[in-house]
mmCIF file of C-alpha atoms in Angstrom:
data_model
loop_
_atom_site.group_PDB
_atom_site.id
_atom_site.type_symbol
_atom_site.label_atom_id
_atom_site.label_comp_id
_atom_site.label_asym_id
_atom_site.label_seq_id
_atom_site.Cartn_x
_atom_site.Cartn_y
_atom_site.Cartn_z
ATOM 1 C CA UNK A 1 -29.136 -10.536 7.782
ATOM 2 C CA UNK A 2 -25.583 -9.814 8.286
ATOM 3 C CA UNK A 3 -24.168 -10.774 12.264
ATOM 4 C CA UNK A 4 -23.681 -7.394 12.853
ATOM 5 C CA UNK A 5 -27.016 -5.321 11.648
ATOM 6 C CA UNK A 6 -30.262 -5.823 13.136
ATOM 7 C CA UNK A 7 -33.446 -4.615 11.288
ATOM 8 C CA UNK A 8 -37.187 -3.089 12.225
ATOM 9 C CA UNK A 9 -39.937 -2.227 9.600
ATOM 10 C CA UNK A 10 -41.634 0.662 10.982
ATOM 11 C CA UNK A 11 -45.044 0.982 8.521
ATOM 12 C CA UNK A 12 -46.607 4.708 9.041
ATOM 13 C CA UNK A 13 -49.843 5.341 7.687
ATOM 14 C CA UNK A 14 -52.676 8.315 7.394
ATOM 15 C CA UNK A 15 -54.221 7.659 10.350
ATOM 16 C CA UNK A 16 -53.298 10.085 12.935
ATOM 17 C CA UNK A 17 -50.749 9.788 15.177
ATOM 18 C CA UNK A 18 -47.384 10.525 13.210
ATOM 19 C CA UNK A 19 -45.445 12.109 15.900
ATOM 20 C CA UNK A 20 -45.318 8.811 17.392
ATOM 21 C CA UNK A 21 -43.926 7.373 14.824
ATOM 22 C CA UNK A 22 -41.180 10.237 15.056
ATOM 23 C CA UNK A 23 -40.693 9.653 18.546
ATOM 24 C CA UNK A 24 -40.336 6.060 17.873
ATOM 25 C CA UNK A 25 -37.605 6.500 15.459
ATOM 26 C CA UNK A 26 -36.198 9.449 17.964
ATOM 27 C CA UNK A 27 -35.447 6.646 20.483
ATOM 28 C CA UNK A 28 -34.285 4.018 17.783
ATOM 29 C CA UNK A 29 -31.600 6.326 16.865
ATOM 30 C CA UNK A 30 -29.784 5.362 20.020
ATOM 31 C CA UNK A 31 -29.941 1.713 19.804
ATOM 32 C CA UNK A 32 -27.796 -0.128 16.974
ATOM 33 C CA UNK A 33 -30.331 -0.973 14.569
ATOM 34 C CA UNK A 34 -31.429 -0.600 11.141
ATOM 35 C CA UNK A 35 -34.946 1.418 10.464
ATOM 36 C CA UNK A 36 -36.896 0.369 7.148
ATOM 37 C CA UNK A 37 -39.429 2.678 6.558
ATOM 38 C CA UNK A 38 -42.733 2.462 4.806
ATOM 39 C CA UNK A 39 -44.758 5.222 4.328
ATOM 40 C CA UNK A 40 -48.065 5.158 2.967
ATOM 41 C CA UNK A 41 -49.562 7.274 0.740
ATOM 42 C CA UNK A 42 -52.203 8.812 3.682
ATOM 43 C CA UNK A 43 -49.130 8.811 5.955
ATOM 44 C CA UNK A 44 -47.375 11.001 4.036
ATOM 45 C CA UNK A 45 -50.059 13.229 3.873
ATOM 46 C CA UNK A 46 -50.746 13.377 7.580
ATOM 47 C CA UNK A 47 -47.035 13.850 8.349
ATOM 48 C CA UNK A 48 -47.248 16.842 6.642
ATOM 49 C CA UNK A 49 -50.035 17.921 8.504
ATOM 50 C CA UNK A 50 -49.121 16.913 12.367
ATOM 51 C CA UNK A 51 -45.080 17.339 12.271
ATOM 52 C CA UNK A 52 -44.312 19.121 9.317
ATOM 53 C CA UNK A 53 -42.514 16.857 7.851
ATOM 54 C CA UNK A 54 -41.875 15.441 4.259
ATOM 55 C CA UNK A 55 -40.934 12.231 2.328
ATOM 56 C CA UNK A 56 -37.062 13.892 2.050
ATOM 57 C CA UNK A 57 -37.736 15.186 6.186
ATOM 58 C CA UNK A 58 -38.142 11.688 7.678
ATOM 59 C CA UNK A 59 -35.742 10.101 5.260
ATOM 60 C CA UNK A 60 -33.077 12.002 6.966
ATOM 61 C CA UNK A 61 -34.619 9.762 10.328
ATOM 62 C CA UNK A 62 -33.853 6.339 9.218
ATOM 63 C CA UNK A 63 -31.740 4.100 7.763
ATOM 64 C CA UNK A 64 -34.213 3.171 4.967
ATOM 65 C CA UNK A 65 -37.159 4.858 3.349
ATOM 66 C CA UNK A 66 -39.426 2.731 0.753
ATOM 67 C CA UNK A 67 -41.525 3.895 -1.729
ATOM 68 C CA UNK A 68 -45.279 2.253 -1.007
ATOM 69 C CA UNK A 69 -45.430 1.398 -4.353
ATOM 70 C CA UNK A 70 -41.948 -1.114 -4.914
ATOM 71 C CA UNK A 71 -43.214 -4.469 -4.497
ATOM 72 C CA UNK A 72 -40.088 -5.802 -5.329
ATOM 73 C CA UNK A 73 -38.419 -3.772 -2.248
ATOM 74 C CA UNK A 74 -36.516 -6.045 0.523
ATOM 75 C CA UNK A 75 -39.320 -5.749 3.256
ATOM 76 C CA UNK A 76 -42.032 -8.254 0.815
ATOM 77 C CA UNK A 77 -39.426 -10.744 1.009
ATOM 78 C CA UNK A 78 -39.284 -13.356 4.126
ATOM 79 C CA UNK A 79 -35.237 -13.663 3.272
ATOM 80 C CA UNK A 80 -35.009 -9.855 4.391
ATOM 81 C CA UNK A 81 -33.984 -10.682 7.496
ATOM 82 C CA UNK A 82 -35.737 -8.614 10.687
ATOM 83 C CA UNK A 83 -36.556 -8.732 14.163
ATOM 84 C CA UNK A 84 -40.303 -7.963 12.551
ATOM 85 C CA UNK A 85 -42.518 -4.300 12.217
ATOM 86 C CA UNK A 86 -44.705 -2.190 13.629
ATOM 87 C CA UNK A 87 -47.063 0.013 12.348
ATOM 88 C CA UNK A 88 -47.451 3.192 13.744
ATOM 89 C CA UNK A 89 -49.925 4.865 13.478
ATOM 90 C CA UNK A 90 -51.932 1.997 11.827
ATOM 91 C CA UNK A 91 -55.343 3.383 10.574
ATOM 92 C CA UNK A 92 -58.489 0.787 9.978
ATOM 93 C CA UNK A 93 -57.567 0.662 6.512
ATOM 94 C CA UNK A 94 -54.770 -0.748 6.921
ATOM 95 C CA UNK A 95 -55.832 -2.979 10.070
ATOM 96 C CA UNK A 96 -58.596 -4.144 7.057
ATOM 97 C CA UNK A 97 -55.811 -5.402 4.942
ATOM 98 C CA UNK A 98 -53.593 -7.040 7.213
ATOM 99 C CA UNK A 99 -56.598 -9.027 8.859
ATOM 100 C CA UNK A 100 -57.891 -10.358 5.611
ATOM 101 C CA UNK A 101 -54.400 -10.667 4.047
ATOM 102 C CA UNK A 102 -55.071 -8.208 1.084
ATOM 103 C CA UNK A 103 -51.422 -7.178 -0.255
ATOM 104 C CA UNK A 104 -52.138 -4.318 -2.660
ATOM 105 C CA UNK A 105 -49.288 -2.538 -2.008
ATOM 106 C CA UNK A 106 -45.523 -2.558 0.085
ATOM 107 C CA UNK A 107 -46.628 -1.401 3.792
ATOM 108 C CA UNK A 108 -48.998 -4.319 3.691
ATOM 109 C CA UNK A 109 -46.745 -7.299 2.210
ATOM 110 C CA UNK A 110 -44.404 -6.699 4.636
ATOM 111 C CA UNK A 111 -46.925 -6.669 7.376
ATOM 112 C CA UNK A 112 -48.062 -10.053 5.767
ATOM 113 C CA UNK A 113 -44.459 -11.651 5.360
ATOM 114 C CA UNK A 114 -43.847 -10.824 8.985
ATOM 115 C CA UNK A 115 -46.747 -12.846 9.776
ATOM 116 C CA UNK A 116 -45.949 -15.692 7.950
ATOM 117 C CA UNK A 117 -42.223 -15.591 8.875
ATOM 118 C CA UNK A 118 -43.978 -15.665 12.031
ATOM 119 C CA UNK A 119 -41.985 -12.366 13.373
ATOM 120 C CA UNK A 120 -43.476 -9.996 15.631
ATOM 121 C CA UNK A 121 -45.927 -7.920 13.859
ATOM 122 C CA UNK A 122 -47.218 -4.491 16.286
ATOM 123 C CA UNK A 123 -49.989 -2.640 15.232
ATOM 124 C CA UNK A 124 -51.012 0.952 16.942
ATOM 125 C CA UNK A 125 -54.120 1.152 16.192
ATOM 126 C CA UNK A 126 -55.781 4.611 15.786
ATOM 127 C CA UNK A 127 -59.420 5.314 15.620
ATOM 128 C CA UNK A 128 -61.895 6.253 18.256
ATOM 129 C CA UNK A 129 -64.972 5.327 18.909
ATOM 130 C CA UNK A 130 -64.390 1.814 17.747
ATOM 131 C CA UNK A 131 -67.018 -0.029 15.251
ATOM 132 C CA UNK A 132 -67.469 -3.882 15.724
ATOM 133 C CA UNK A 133 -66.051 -4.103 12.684
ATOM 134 C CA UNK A 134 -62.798 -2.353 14.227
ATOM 135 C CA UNK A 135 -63.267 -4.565 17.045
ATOM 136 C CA UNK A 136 -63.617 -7.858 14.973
ATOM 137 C CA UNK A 137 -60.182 -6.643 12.993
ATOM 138 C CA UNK A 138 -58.495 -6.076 15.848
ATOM 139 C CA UNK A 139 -59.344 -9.601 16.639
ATOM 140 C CA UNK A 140 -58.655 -11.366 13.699
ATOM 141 C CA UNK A 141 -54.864 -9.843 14.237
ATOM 142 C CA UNK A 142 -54.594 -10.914 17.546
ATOM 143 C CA UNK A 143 -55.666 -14.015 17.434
ATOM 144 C CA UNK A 144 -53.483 -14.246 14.174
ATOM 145 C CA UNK A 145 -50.301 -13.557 16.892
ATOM 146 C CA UNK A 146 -50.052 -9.706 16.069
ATOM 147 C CA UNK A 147 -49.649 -7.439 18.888
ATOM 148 C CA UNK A 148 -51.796 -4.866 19.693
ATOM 149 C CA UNK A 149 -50.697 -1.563 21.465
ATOM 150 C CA UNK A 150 -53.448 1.313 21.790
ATOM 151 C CA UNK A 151 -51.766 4.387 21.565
ATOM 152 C CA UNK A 152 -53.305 5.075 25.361
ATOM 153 C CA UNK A 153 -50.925 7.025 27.971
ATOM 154 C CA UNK A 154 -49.996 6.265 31.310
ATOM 155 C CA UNK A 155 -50.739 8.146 34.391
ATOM 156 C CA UNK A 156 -48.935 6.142 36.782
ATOM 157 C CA UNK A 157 -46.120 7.828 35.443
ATOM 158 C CA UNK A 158 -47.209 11.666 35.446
ATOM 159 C CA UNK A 159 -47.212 12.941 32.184
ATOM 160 C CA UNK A 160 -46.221 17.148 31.884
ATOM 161 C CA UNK A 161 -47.024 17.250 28.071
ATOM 162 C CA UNK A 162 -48.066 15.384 24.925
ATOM 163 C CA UNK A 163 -44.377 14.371 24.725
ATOM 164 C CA UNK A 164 -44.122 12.767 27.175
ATOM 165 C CA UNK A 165 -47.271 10.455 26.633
ATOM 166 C CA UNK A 166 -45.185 10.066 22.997
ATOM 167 C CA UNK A 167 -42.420 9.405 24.584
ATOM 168 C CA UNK A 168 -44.554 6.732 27.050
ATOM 169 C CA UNK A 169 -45.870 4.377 24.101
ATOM 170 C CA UNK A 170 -43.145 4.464 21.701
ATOM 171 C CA UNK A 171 -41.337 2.815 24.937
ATOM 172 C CA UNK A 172 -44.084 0.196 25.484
ATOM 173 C CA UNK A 173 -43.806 -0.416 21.369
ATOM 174 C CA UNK A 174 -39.959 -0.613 21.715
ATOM 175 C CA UNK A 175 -40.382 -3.140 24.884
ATOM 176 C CA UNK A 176 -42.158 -5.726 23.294
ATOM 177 C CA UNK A 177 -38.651 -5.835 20.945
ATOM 178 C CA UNK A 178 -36.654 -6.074 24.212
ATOM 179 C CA UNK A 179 -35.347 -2.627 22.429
ATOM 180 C CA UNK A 180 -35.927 -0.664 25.806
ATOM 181 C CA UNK A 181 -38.135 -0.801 28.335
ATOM 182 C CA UNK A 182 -41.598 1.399 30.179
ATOM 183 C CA UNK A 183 -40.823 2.650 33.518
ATOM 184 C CA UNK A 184 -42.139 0.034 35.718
ATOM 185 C CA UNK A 185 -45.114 0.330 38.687
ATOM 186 C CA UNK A 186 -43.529 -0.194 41.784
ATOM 187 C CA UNK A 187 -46.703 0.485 44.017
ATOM 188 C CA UNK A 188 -48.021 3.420 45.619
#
């Protein structure tokens, strides 16, 4: 990585949840750092659907946007240099593959490289009600080192509108980078 750039892999896939993915990139705009994009196939699909928004829409949001497909793309290397990815929204299909280490396409080699580079891999998991076998993937990851981050809002804090509870986890994803930081409880 060159001394000057830093890097994130943000993986967005069809489960739903894509405005926090666009929030997340909203507040990564302000802090000097590369965004690599992956967008699944699903994701693309259900960006569309929640925000609006197409492959050529969110290209215009980051630094990088890779086609799912491209193998050979920087992110399934371990010399691409990053300070790891995060998956947001990550649907159980994906969670599947990154548990059992099934690399079929982009989104999920880098998740696996990240791993293995032993980077910090966060996964926000969306699904609800949870099966066991959700459960049991979500623990496979964990105990693999990934972190997990339920997309579930805060109170404490007060939320007015959905924005603000999008604005609430992309924080909490961000802290675990030391890329910003969740309001903190201070007591009643």
């Amino acid at each position: 990585m060159r001394m000057s750039a830093k890097r994130i892999i943000i993986g967005i896939t069809g489960a739903s949840g894509a405005p926090l993915a666009l929030e997340l990139l909203r507040q990564l705009k302000d802090v000097p750092i590369e965004t690599h994009v992956i967008l699944s196939e699903s994701g693309e699909l259900t960006l569309s659907h929640e925000c609006g928004l197409d492959r050529e829409g969110l290209a215009g949001c980051c630094t990088q946007l890779y086609d799912n497909r491209d193998y050979g793309a920087g992110p399934a290397s371990g010399s691409f240099q990053t300070l790891g990815m995060v998956i947001i929204p990550c649907s159980m299909k994906t969670l599947a593959g990154v548990a059992s280490g099934y690399c079929d396409n982009l989104l999920l080699r880098a998740a696996d490289v990240t791993m293995k580079e032993r980077r910090l891999l966060v996964l926000v998991p969306r699904e609800c009600p949870l099966s066991p076998l959700h459960l049991r993937n979500l623990t496979t990851i964990s105990e693999l080192g990934a972190d997990i981050i339920p997309p579930v809002p805060a109170y404490y804090n007060h939320p007015k509108t959905i924005e603000d509870v999008n604005r609430q986890i992309a924080q909490k994803v961000l802290s675990r980078f030391g890329l910003g930081a969740v309001p903190e409880w201070t007591g009643n």
